[in-house]
Each structure stands twice: as structure tokens, then as C-alpha cells.
Short mmCIF file of N, CA and C in Angstrom, two decimals:
data_model
loop_
_atom_site.label_atom_id
_atom_site.label_comp_id
_atom_site.label_asym_id
_atom_site.label_seq_id
_atom_site.Cartn_x
_atom_site.Cartn_y
_atom_site.Cartn_z
N UNK A 1 13.09 -13.63 2.70
CA UNK A 1 13.14 -12.78 1.52
C UNK A 1 12.48 -11.45 1.81
N UNK A 2 13.14 -10.38 1.47
CA UNK A 2 12.55 -9.06 1.55
C UNK A 2 12.84 -8.34 0.26
N UNK A 3 11.86 -7.58 -0.24
CA UNK A 3 12.07 -6.82 -1.45
C UNK A 3 13.09 -5.72 -1.18
N UNK A 4 13.87 -5.41 -2.16
CA UNK A 4 14.81 -4.31 -2.05
C UNK A 4 14.08 -3.02 -2.44
N UNK A 5 14.36 -1.96 -1.73
CA UNK A 5 13.77 -0.68 -2.08
C UNK A 5 14.26 -0.27 -3.45
N UNK A 6 13.37 0.35 -4.21
CA UNK A 6 13.69 0.74 -5.58
C UNK A 6 14.90 1.67 -5.65
N UNK A 7 15.00 2.62 -4.72
CA UNK A 7 16.10 3.57 -4.79
C UNK A 7 16.98 3.52 -3.54
N UNK A 8 17.00 2.40 -2.88
CA UNK A 8 17.84 2.26 -1.70
C UNK A 8 17.05 2.36 -0.43
N UNK A 9 16.73 3.58 0.00
CA UNK A 9 16.02 3.72 1.26
C UNK A 9 14.81 4.63 1.15
N UNK A 10 14.99 5.77 0.55
CA UNK A 10 13.89 6.73 0.54
C UNK A 10 13.53 7.13 -0.89
N UNK A 11 12.27 7.46 -1.07
CA UNK A 11 11.78 7.86 -2.38
C UNK A 11 11.51 9.36 -2.36
N UNK A 12 12.31 10.11 -3.04
CA UNK A 12 12.10 11.55 -3.15
C UNK A 12 12.11 11.93 -4.63
N UNK A 13 11.43 11.10 -5.43
CA UNK A 13 11.50 11.25 -6.88
C UNK A 13 10.62 12.35 -7.44
N UNK A 14 9.64 12.79 -6.69
CA UNK A 14 8.76 13.83 -7.20
C UNK A 14 9.40 15.18 -6.88
N UNK A 15 9.60 15.98 -7.87
CA UNK A 15 10.26 17.27 -7.66
C UNK A 15 9.24 18.39 -7.66
N UNK A 16 9.65 19.53 -7.15
CA UNK A 16 8.79 20.71 -7.17
C UNK A 16 7.95 20.85 -5.91
N UNK A 17 7.87 19.83 -5.07
CA UNK A 17 7.12 19.90 -3.82
C UNK A 17 7.94 19.21 -2.75
N UNK A 18 7.62 19.54 -1.49
CA UNK A 18 8.27 18.79 -0.42
C UNK A 18 7.69 17.39 -0.47
N UNK A 19 8.52 16.39 -0.70
CA UNK A 19 8.03 15.04 -0.88
C UNK A 19 8.17 14.23 0.38
N UNK A 20 7.43 13.16 0.41
CA UNK A 20 7.51 12.22 1.51
C UNK A 20 8.84 11.49 1.44
N UNK A 21 9.53 11.40 2.55
CA UNK A 21 10.78 10.65 2.60
C UNK A 21 10.66 9.47 3.54
N UNK A 22 9.44 8.89 3.62
CA UNK A 22 9.26 7.69 4.43
C UNK A 22 10.08 6.56 3.82
N UNK A 23 10.64 5.70 4.63
CA UNK A 23 11.32 4.54 4.06
C UNK A 23 10.35 3.72 3.22
N UNK A 24 10.77 3.28 2.06
CA UNK A 24 9.90 2.50 1.19
C UNK A 24 9.72 1.10 1.76
N UNK A 25 10.80 0.42 2.10
CA UNK A 25 10.73 -0.94 2.65
C UNK A 25 9.90 -1.85 1.77
N UNK A 26 10.12 -1.78 0.49
CA UNK A 26 9.38 -2.62 -0.45
C UNK A 26 9.64 -2.20 -1.87
N UNK A 27 8.70 -2.51 -2.73
CA UNK A 27 8.83 -2.26 -4.16
C UNK A 27 7.71 -1.35 -4.63
N UNK A 28 8.06 -0.28 -5.33
CA UNK A 28 7.04 0.60 -5.90
C UNK A 28 6.39 -0.14 -7.06
N UNK A 29 5.06 -0.32 -6.96
CA UNK A 29 4.30 -1.02 -8.00
C UNK A 29 3.73 -0.06 -9.03
N UNK A 30 3.39 1.13 -8.58
CA UNK A 30 2.72 2.12 -9.43
C UNK A 30 2.94 3.48 -8.81
N UNK A 31 2.99 4.52 -9.64
CA UNK A 31 3.09 5.88 -9.13
C UNK A 31 2.54 6.84 -10.17
N UNK A 32 2.11 7.97 -9.67
CA UNK A 32 1.79 9.10 -10.54
C UNK A 32 2.31 10.35 -9.84
N UNK A 33 1.89 11.52 -10.29
CA UNK A 33 2.45 12.74 -9.70
C UNK A 33 1.92 13.03 -8.30
N UNK A 34 0.87 12.31 -7.87
CA UNK A 34 0.28 12.57 -6.56
C UNK A 34 0.59 11.51 -5.51
N UNK A 35 0.68 10.26 -5.91
CA UNK A 35 0.90 9.20 -4.92
C UNK A 35 1.59 8.00 -5.55
N UNK A 36 1.94 7.04 -4.70
CA UNK A 36 2.56 5.82 -5.17
C UNK A 36 2.04 4.65 -4.35
N UNK A 37 2.16 3.46 -4.95
CA UNK A 37 1.75 2.22 -4.29
C UNK A 37 3.00 1.38 -4.10
N UNK A 38 3.22 0.95 -2.85
CA UNK A 38 4.38 0.15 -2.49
C UNK A 38 3.91 -1.20 -1.99
N UNK A 39 4.48 -2.28 -2.55
CA UNK A 39 4.29 -3.61 -1.99
C UNK A 39 5.30 -3.74 -0.87
N UNK A 40 4.81 -3.81 0.36
CA UNK A 40 5.66 -3.77 1.56
C UNK A 40 6.44 -5.07 1.71
N UNK A 41 7.67 -4.93 2.11
CA UNK A 41 8.54 -6.10 2.35
C UNK A 41 8.23 -6.65 3.74
N UNK A 42 7.16 -7.41 3.84
CA UNK A 42 6.74 -7.99 5.11
C UNK A 42 6.54 -9.49 4.91
N UNK A 43 7.44 -10.25 5.46
CA UNK A 43 7.47 -11.70 5.27
C UNK A 43 6.14 -12.39 5.56
N UNK A 44 5.48 -12.01 6.64
CA UNK A 44 4.24 -12.67 7.05
C UNK A 44 3.01 -12.21 6.28
N UNK A 45 3.14 -11.10 5.55
CA UNK A 45 1.99 -10.53 4.85
C UNK A 45 2.36 -10.18 3.41
N UNK A 46 2.34 -11.17 2.53
CA UNK A 46 2.72 -10.90 1.14
C UNK A 46 1.76 -9.93 0.44
N UNK A 47 0.53 -9.85 0.92
CA UNK A 47 -0.45 -8.94 0.34
C UNK A 47 -0.60 -7.67 1.16
N UNK A 48 0.51 -7.00 1.46
CA UNK A 48 0.51 -5.79 2.26
C UNK A 48 1.07 -4.67 1.39
N UNK A 49 0.21 -3.69 1.11
CA UNK A 49 0.62 -2.53 0.31
C UNK A 49 0.40 -1.25 1.09
N UNK A 50 1.14 -0.22 0.71
CA UNK A 50 0.90 1.13 1.21
C UNK A 50 0.63 2.04 0.03
N UNK A 51 -0.34 2.91 0.19
CA UNK A 51 -0.58 4.00 -0.74
C UNK A 51 -0.05 5.24 -0.03
N UNK A 52 0.97 5.87 -0.60
CA UNK A 52 1.66 6.98 0.05
C UNK A 52 1.51 8.24 -0.80
N UNK A 53 0.99 9.28 -0.18
CA UNK A 53 0.86 10.57 -0.86
C UNK A 53 2.25 11.15 -1.04
N UNK A 54 2.56 11.68 -2.23
CA UNK A 54 3.91 12.17 -2.51
C UNK A 54 4.25 13.46 -1.77
N UNK A 55 3.39 14.46 -1.86
CA UNK A 55 3.66 15.73 -1.17
C UNK A 55 3.45 15.53 0.32
N UNK A 56 4.23 16.24 1.11
CA UNK A 56 4.09 16.09 2.56
C UNK A 56 2.79 16.74 3.03
N UNK A 57 1.85 15.88 3.46
CA UNK A 57 0.55 16.31 3.96
C UNK A 57 0.26 15.45 5.19
N UNK A 58 -0.18 16.08 6.27
CA UNK A 58 -0.39 15.35 7.53
C UNK A 58 -1.73 14.63 7.59
N UNK A 59 -2.79 15.23 7.06
CA UNK A 59 -4.14 14.68 7.24
C UNK A 59 -4.88 14.64 5.91
N UNK A 60 -5.80 13.69 5.78
CA UNK A 60 -6.60 13.58 4.55
C UNK A 60 -7.37 14.87 4.28
N UNK A 61 -7.86 15.52 5.32
CA UNK A 61 -8.63 16.75 5.11
C UNK A 61 -7.75 17.94 4.73
N UNK A 62 -6.43 17.77 4.75
CA UNK A 62 -5.54 18.80 4.22
C UNK A 62 -5.46 18.74 2.70
N UNK A 63 -5.92 17.63 2.12
CA UNK A 63 -5.97 17.50 0.66
C UNK A 63 -7.23 18.17 0.15
N UNK A 64 -7.18 18.69 -1.09
CA UNK A 64 -8.41 19.22 -1.66
C UNK A 64 -9.31 18.04 -2.05
N UNK A 65 -10.54 18.33 -2.38
CA UNK A 65 -11.52 17.27 -2.63
C UNK A 65 -11.10 16.34 -3.78
N UNK A 66 -10.58 16.90 -4.86
CA UNK A 66 -10.14 16.08 -5.98
C UNK A 66 -9.01 15.14 -5.57
N UNK A 67 -8.07 15.65 -4.80
CA UNK A 67 -6.96 14.81 -4.35
C UNK A 67 -7.42 13.73 -3.38
N UNK A 68 -8.38 14.05 -2.51
CA UNK A 68 -8.94 13.02 -1.61
C UNK A 68 -9.59 11.91 -2.42
N UNK A 69 -10.38 12.29 -3.43
CA UNK A 69 -11.02 11.28 -4.29
C UNK A 69 -9.98 10.43 -4.99
N UNK A 70 -8.93 11.07 -5.50
CA UNK A 70 -7.87 10.34 -6.19
C UNK A 70 -7.20 9.35 -5.25
N UNK A 71 -6.87 9.81 -4.07
CA UNK A 71 -6.20 8.94 -3.09
C UNK A 71 -7.07 7.72 -2.79
N UNK A 72 -8.34 7.94 -2.53
CA UNK A 72 -9.22 6.81 -2.21
C UNK A 72 -9.46 5.92 -3.42
N UNK A 73 -9.48 6.48 -4.61
CA UNK A 73 -9.59 5.67 -5.83
C UNK A 73 -8.40 4.71 -5.91
N UNK A 74 -7.22 5.21 -5.60
CA UNK A 74 -6.02 4.37 -5.63
C UNK A 74 -6.11 3.31 -4.52
N UNK A 75 -6.50 3.69 -3.32
CA UNK A 75 -6.65 2.73 -2.22
C UNK A 75 -7.61 1.61 -2.62
N UNK A 76 -8.74 1.96 -3.21
CA UNK A 76 -9.73 0.95 -3.59
C UNK A 76 -9.22 0.08 -4.74
N UNK A 77 -8.45 0.67 -5.65
CA UNK A 77 -7.85 -0.12 -6.74
C UNK A 77 -6.86 -1.14 -6.18
N UNK A 78 -6.08 -0.74 -5.18
CA UNK A 78 -5.14 -1.67 -4.56
C UNK A 78 -5.91 -2.79 -3.86
N UNK A 79 -6.96 -2.43 -3.14
CA UNK A 79 -7.78 -3.46 -2.48
C UNK A 79 -8.31 -4.46 -3.51
N UNK A 80 -8.86 -3.96 -4.61
CA UNK A 80 -9.43 -4.84 -5.64
C UNK A 80 -8.34 -5.74 -6.23
N UNK A 81 -7.18 -5.19 -6.52
CA UNK A 81 -6.10 -5.99 -7.11
C UNK A 81 -5.65 -7.08 -6.15
N UNK A 82 -5.52 -6.75 -4.86
CA UNK A 82 -5.13 -7.77 -3.87
C UNK A 82 -6.20 -8.85 -3.74
N UNK A 83 -7.47 -8.44 -3.72
CA UNK A 83 -8.55 -9.44 -3.63
C UNK A 83 -8.53 -10.37 -4.84
N UNK A 84 -8.35 -9.79 -6.01
CA UNK A 84 -8.34 -10.61 -7.23
C UNK A 84 -7.17 -11.58 -7.25
N UNK A 85 -6.02 -11.16 -6.75
CA UNK A 85 -4.82 -12.00 -6.82
C UNK A 85 -4.74 -13.03 -5.68
N UNK A 86 -5.23 -12.66 -4.49
CA UNK A 86 -4.98 -13.50 -3.32
C UNK A 86 -6.23 -14.15 -2.71
N UNK A 87 -7.41 -13.65 -3.06
CA UNK A 87 -8.66 -14.18 -2.50
C UNK A 87 -8.58 -14.30 -0.97
N UNK A 88 -8.30 -13.19 -0.28
CA UNK A 88 -8.14 -13.24 1.17
C UNK A 88 -9.47 -13.45 1.89
N UNK A 89 -9.37 -13.82 3.17
CA UNK A 89 -10.57 -13.93 4.00
C UNK A 89 -11.12 -12.56 4.36
N UNK A 90 -10.24 -11.58 4.48
CA UNK A 90 -10.65 -10.23 4.85
C UNK A 90 -9.60 -9.23 4.38
N UNK A 91 -10.04 -8.04 4.03
CA UNK A 91 -9.14 -6.93 3.70
C UNK A 91 -9.14 -5.95 4.85
N UNK A 92 -7.97 -5.44 5.20
CA UNK A 92 -7.85 -4.38 6.19
C UNK A 92 -7.36 -3.12 5.51
N UNK A 93 -8.03 -2.00 5.79
CA UNK A 93 -7.62 -0.68 5.33
C UNK A 93 -7.37 0.16 6.58
N UNK A 94 -6.24 0.82 6.64
CA UNK A 94 -5.92 1.61 7.83
C UNK A 94 -5.13 2.85 7.44
N UNK A 95 -5.44 3.95 8.13
CA UNK A 95 -4.68 5.18 7.98
C UNK A 95 -4.49 5.76 9.38
N UNK A 96 -3.28 5.62 9.91
CA UNK A 96 -3.01 6.10 11.25
C UNK A 96 -2.13 7.35 11.21
N UNK A 97 -0.88 7.17 10.88
CA UNK A 97 0.04 8.28 10.82
C UNK A 97 0.56 8.75 12.16
N UNK A 98 0.34 7.98 13.21
CA UNK A 98 0.86 8.39 14.52
C UNK A 98 2.39 8.35 14.56
N UNK A 99 2.97 7.34 13.96
CA UNK A 99 4.43 7.21 13.93
C UNK A 99 5.04 7.97 12.76
N UNK A 100 4.32 8.06 11.66
CA UNK A 100 4.77 8.79 10.47
C UNK A 100 3.64 9.75 10.08
N UNK A 101 3.65 10.98 10.61
CA UNK A 101 2.55 11.92 10.38
C UNK A 101 2.52 12.43 8.94
N UNK A 102 2.09 11.56 8.06
CA UNK A 102 2.07 11.82 6.63
C UNK A 102 0.95 10.96 6.05
N UNK A 103 0.18 11.51 5.10
CA UNK A 103 -0.94 10.76 4.53
C UNK A 103 -0.42 9.51 3.84
N UNK A 104 -0.85 8.37 4.35
CA UNK A 104 -0.58 7.07 3.73
C UNK A 104 -1.61 6.07 4.24
N UNK A 105 -1.93 5.11 3.40
CA UNK A 105 -2.90 4.06 3.73
C UNK A 105 -2.23 2.71 3.68
N UNK A 106 -2.59 1.87 4.64
CA UNK A 106 -2.17 0.47 4.66
C UNK A 106 -3.32 -0.33 4.08
N UNK A 107 -3.02 -1.17 3.09
CA UNK A 107 -4.03 -2.03 2.45
C UNK A 107 -3.48 -3.45 2.58
N UNK A 108 -4.16 -4.27 3.39
CA UNK A 108 -3.58 -5.55 3.79
C UNK A 108 -4.55 -6.69 3.57
N UNK A 109 -4.12 -7.68 2.78
CA UNK A 109 -4.90 -8.90 2.59
C UNK A 109 -4.66 -9.82 3.78
N UNK A 110 -5.74 -10.29 4.40
CA UNK A 110 -5.64 -11.10 5.61
C UNK A 110 -6.24 -12.49 5.39
N UNK A 111 -5.66 -13.45 6.07
CA UNK A 111 -6.22 -14.81 6.07
C UNK A 111 -6.40 -15.26 7.51
N UNK A 112 -7.31 -16.19 7.71
CA UNK A 112 -7.61 -16.66 9.07
C UNK A 112 -6.41 -17.31 9.74
N UNK A 113 -5.46 -17.80 8.95
CA UNK A 113 -4.30 -18.46 9.56
C UNK A 113 -3.04 -17.59 9.49
N UNK A 114 -3.20 -16.27 9.27
CA UNK A 114 -2.00 -15.42 9.27
C UNK A 114 -1.50 -15.23 10.70
N UNK A 115 -0.38 -14.61 10.85
CA UNK A 115 0.33 -14.54 12.14
C UNK A 115 -0.46 -13.83 13.25
N UNK A 116 -1.37 -12.93 12.89
CA UNK A 116 -2.03 -12.12 13.92
C UNK A 116 -3.55 -12.23 13.92
N UNK A 117 -4.14 -12.86 12.93
CA UNK A 117 -5.61 -12.92 12.81
C UNK A 117 -6.23 -13.50 14.07
N UNK A 118 -7.28 -12.92 14.61
CA UNK A 118 -8.09 -11.81 14.08
C UNK A 118 -7.62 -10.42 14.53
N UNK A 119 -6.51 -10.34 15.23
CA UNK A 119 -5.98 -9.05 15.68
C UNK A 119 -5.40 -8.28 14.49
N UNK A 120 -5.09 -7.00 14.73
CA UNK A 120 -4.41 -6.24 13.68
C UNK A 120 -3.01 -6.80 13.51
N UNK A 121 -2.38 -6.49 12.40
CA UNK A 121 -1.03 -7.01 12.16
C UNK A 121 -0.01 -6.41 13.11
N UNK A 122 -0.39 -5.35 13.82
CA UNK A 122 0.50 -4.71 14.79
C UNK A 122 0.23 -5.23 16.20
N UNK A 123 -0.71 -6.17 16.34
CA UNK A 123 -1.07 -6.71 17.64
C UNK A 123 -0.17 -7.86 18.05
N UNK A 124 -0.65 -8.62 19.01
CA UNK A 124 0.10 -9.77 19.53
C UNK A 124 0.08 -10.90 18.51
N UNK A 125 1.24 -11.44 18.25
CA UNK A 125 1.36 -12.56 17.31
C UNK A 125 0.62 -13.77 17.90
N UNK A 126 -0.24 -14.36 17.10
CA UNK A 126 -1.05 -15.50 17.53
C UNK A 126 -0.45 -16.85 17.15
N UNK A 127 0.30 -16.90 16.03
CA UNK A 127 0.77 -18.18 15.50
C UNK A 127 1.82 -17.94 14.43
N UNK A 128 2.48 -19.00 14.04
CA UNK A 128 3.35 -18.97 12.86
C UNK A 128 2.47 -19.28 11.65
N UNK A 129 2.50 -18.44 10.63
CA UNK A 129 1.68 -18.72 9.45
C UNK A 129 2.19 -19.97 8.74
N UNK A 130 1.26 -20.84 8.29
CA UNK A 130 1.66 -22.12 7.71
C UNK A 130 2.23 -22.05 6.30
N UNK A 131 1.79 -21.10 5.52
CA UNK A 131 2.16 -21.07 4.10
C UNK A 131 3.01 -19.86 3.78
N UNK A 132 4.30 -20.04 3.73
CA UNK A 132 5.20 -18.94 3.35
C UNK A 132 5.23 -18.82 1.84
N UNK A 133 5.27 -17.58 1.36
CA UNK A 133 5.42 -17.33 -0.06
C UNK A 133 6.87 -17.56 -0.44
N UNK A 134 7.10 -18.22 -1.55
CA UNK A 134 8.46 -18.37 -2.06
C UNK A 134 8.87 -17.07 -2.76
N UNK A 135 10.15 -16.92 -3.03
CA UNK A 135 10.63 -15.76 -3.79
C UNK A 135 9.91 -15.67 -5.13
N UNK A 136 9.73 -16.81 -5.78
CA UNK A 136 9.05 -16.83 -7.08
C UNK A 136 7.60 -16.40 -6.97
N UNK A 137 6.91 -16.85 -5.90
CA UNK A 137 5.52 -16.45 -5.68
C UNK A 137 5.43 -14.94 -5.46
N UNK A 138 6.36 -14.40 -4.70
CA UNK A 138 6.35 -12.96 -4.44
C UNK A 138 6.60 -12.16 -5.72
N UNK A 139 7.50 -12.64 -6.54
CA UNK A 139 7.76 -11.94 -7.80
C UNK A 139 6.54 -12.01 -8.71
N UNK A 140 5.88 -13.15 -8.78
CA UNK A 140 4.66 -13.26 -9.59
C UNK A 140 3.58 -12.32 -9.07
N UNK A 141 3.41 -12.27 -7.74
CA UNK A 141 2.42 -11.37 -7.15
C UNK A 141 2.78 -9.92 -7.45
N UNK A 142 4.03 -9.56 -7.28
CA UNK A 142 4.48 -8.20 -7.56
C UNK A 142 4.14 -7.81 -9.00
N UNK A 143 4.46 -8.67 -9.96
CA UNK A 143 4.20 -8.38 -11.37
C UNK A 143 2.71 -8.31 -11.66
N UNK A 144 1.93 -9.22 -11.07
CA UNK A 144 0.48 -9.23 -11.31
C UNK A 144 -0.17 -7.97 -10.73
N UNK A 145 0.24 -7.58 -9.53
CA UNK A 145 -0.32 -6.37 -8.92
C UNK A 145 0.06 -5.13 -9.72
N UNK A 146 1.31 -5.04 -10.15
CA UNK A 146 1.75 -3.89 -10.94
C UNK A 146 0.95 -3.79 -12.23
N UNK A 147 0.73 -4.92 -12.89
CA UNK A 147 -0.05 -4.91 -14.14
C UNK A 147 -1.50 -4.52 -13.87
N UNK A 148 -2.10 -5.08 -12.83
CA UNK A 148 -3.50 -4.77 -12.51
C UNK A 148 -3.67 -3.30 -12.16
N UNK A 149 -2.75 -2.77 -11.37
CA UNK A 149 -2.83 -1.35 -11.01
C UNK A 149 -2.60 -0.46 -12.21
N UNK A 150 -1.66 -0.83 -13.06
CA UNK A 150 -1.41 -0.04 -14.27
C UNK A 150 -2.65 0.03 -15.14
N UNK A 151 -3.34 -1.09 -15.30
CA UNK A 151 -4.56 -1.12 -16.11
C UNK A 151 -5.69 -0.33 -15.45
N UNK A 152 -5.88 -0.51 -14.17
CA UNK A 152 -6.98 0.11 -13.45
C UNK A 152 -6.78 1.61 -13.26
N UNK A 153 -5.56 2.02 -13.01
CA UNK A 153 -5.31 3.40 -12.63
C UNK A 153 -4.82 4.28 -13.76
N UNK A 154 -4.71 3.75 -14.95
CA UNK A 154 -4.23 4.53 -16.09
C UNK A 154 -5.03 5.82 -16.23
N UNK A 155 -6.34 5.73 -16.21
CA UNK A 155 -7.18 6.92 -16.38
C UNK A 155 -7.16 7.82 -15.16
N UNK A 156 -6.81 7.27 -13.99
CA UNK A 156 -6.79 8.08 -12.76
C UNK A 156 -5.66 9.10 -12.77
N UNK A 157 -4.66 8.92 -13.61
CA UNK A 157 -3.54 9.85 -13.63
C UNK A 157 -3.87 11.11 -14.41
N UNK A 158 -4.98 11.10 -15.13
CA UNK A 158 -5.37 12.27 -15.90
C UNK A 158 -6.23 13.18 -15.02
N UNK A 159 -5.76 14.38 -14.81
CA UNK A 159 -6.48 15.32 -13.96
C UNK A 159 -7.56 16.04 -14.75
N UNK A 160 -8.64 16.35 -14.05
CA UNK A 160 -9.69 17.17 -14.62
C UNK A 160 -9.27 18.63 -14.49
N UNK A 161 -9.36 19.40 -15.58
CA UNK A 161 -8.97 20.82 -15.48
C UNK A 161 -9.82 21.53 -14.43
N UNK A 162 -9.24 22.50 -13.69
CA UNK A 162 -10.01 23.21 -12.66
C UNK A 162 -11.11 24.05 -13.23
#
């Protein structure tokens, strides 16, 4: 089972700025005018989300201070929602951008028996994970995460006047 992308392949829904056209490869759980949260379609990692900045920006330090705070607020909200829903053994947060030079964060719930633990999910596969999520489990997780993020991030969408 893999989630279908909300708009087919690429998300260019924010107008007025050069937007990120990274493949979604998952389901958009939450968005505002600055960023969006995608539940990644990754069979072995049901608790894998990306926080993707909408405007094309290469580095976190290219964002102004308010936008950096907003981005990290969203990253931490995603981490909290995943922890609350999945009770993982460990959370991984990563921002590389070597393959896609665009500000985005990987927020990944990890368990000791996942396919790569204790290595990164991009490392050598260690084992077959024992507990696959069913389609129904994934849909429940998707809905729970979307609701949690909507509740947590509602106030984050309101900008402070300059």
C-alpha cells in the first residue's frame, strides 16, 4: 500500500512565489502559506513525515528568523504528533537536501525492530520489519496526525505583524 499524492505528482499550490516542486510521494496532512506536512508513502516506515517549505529556499539560514522559528515549530509539532500516536523507541529528525536542495525536514518515528534500526533509514537494511501496517491502520494514522497537527498548528498560521 502506498498513499496517492494529493495532486498526482507535484505540489505547486502556493501561488505568488516560486514553489517547491518536489514529488510529494504521500499525503498532505497540513499546510499553510509557508510550509506543508506530508505523510510519506513508505511501506517500512508508517511514521515518516516531511515538513517542506513552500517557497524555493536552499538553506535554513536563507529564511528570516520568524520563518525559521515557524518551520521548527511545525517540525516539533510533527514529532509530538508522531510520538503521541505511535509511541516509537526513537524519533529521527534530519535535514540534508543533498539530493533535493530545498528546505525540508524528515521526521521519522523509529522502532528497534524496523528495517534499518539502529542505522538511518537510508542505510543498509538490517531485517524485515515484523509488523506491517494495514491499509486501515495507515488511514487511521493519517487522520489522527492530520487532526493533531490541525489542533496544534492552528495558531502557528497567524503571522505576527512586522
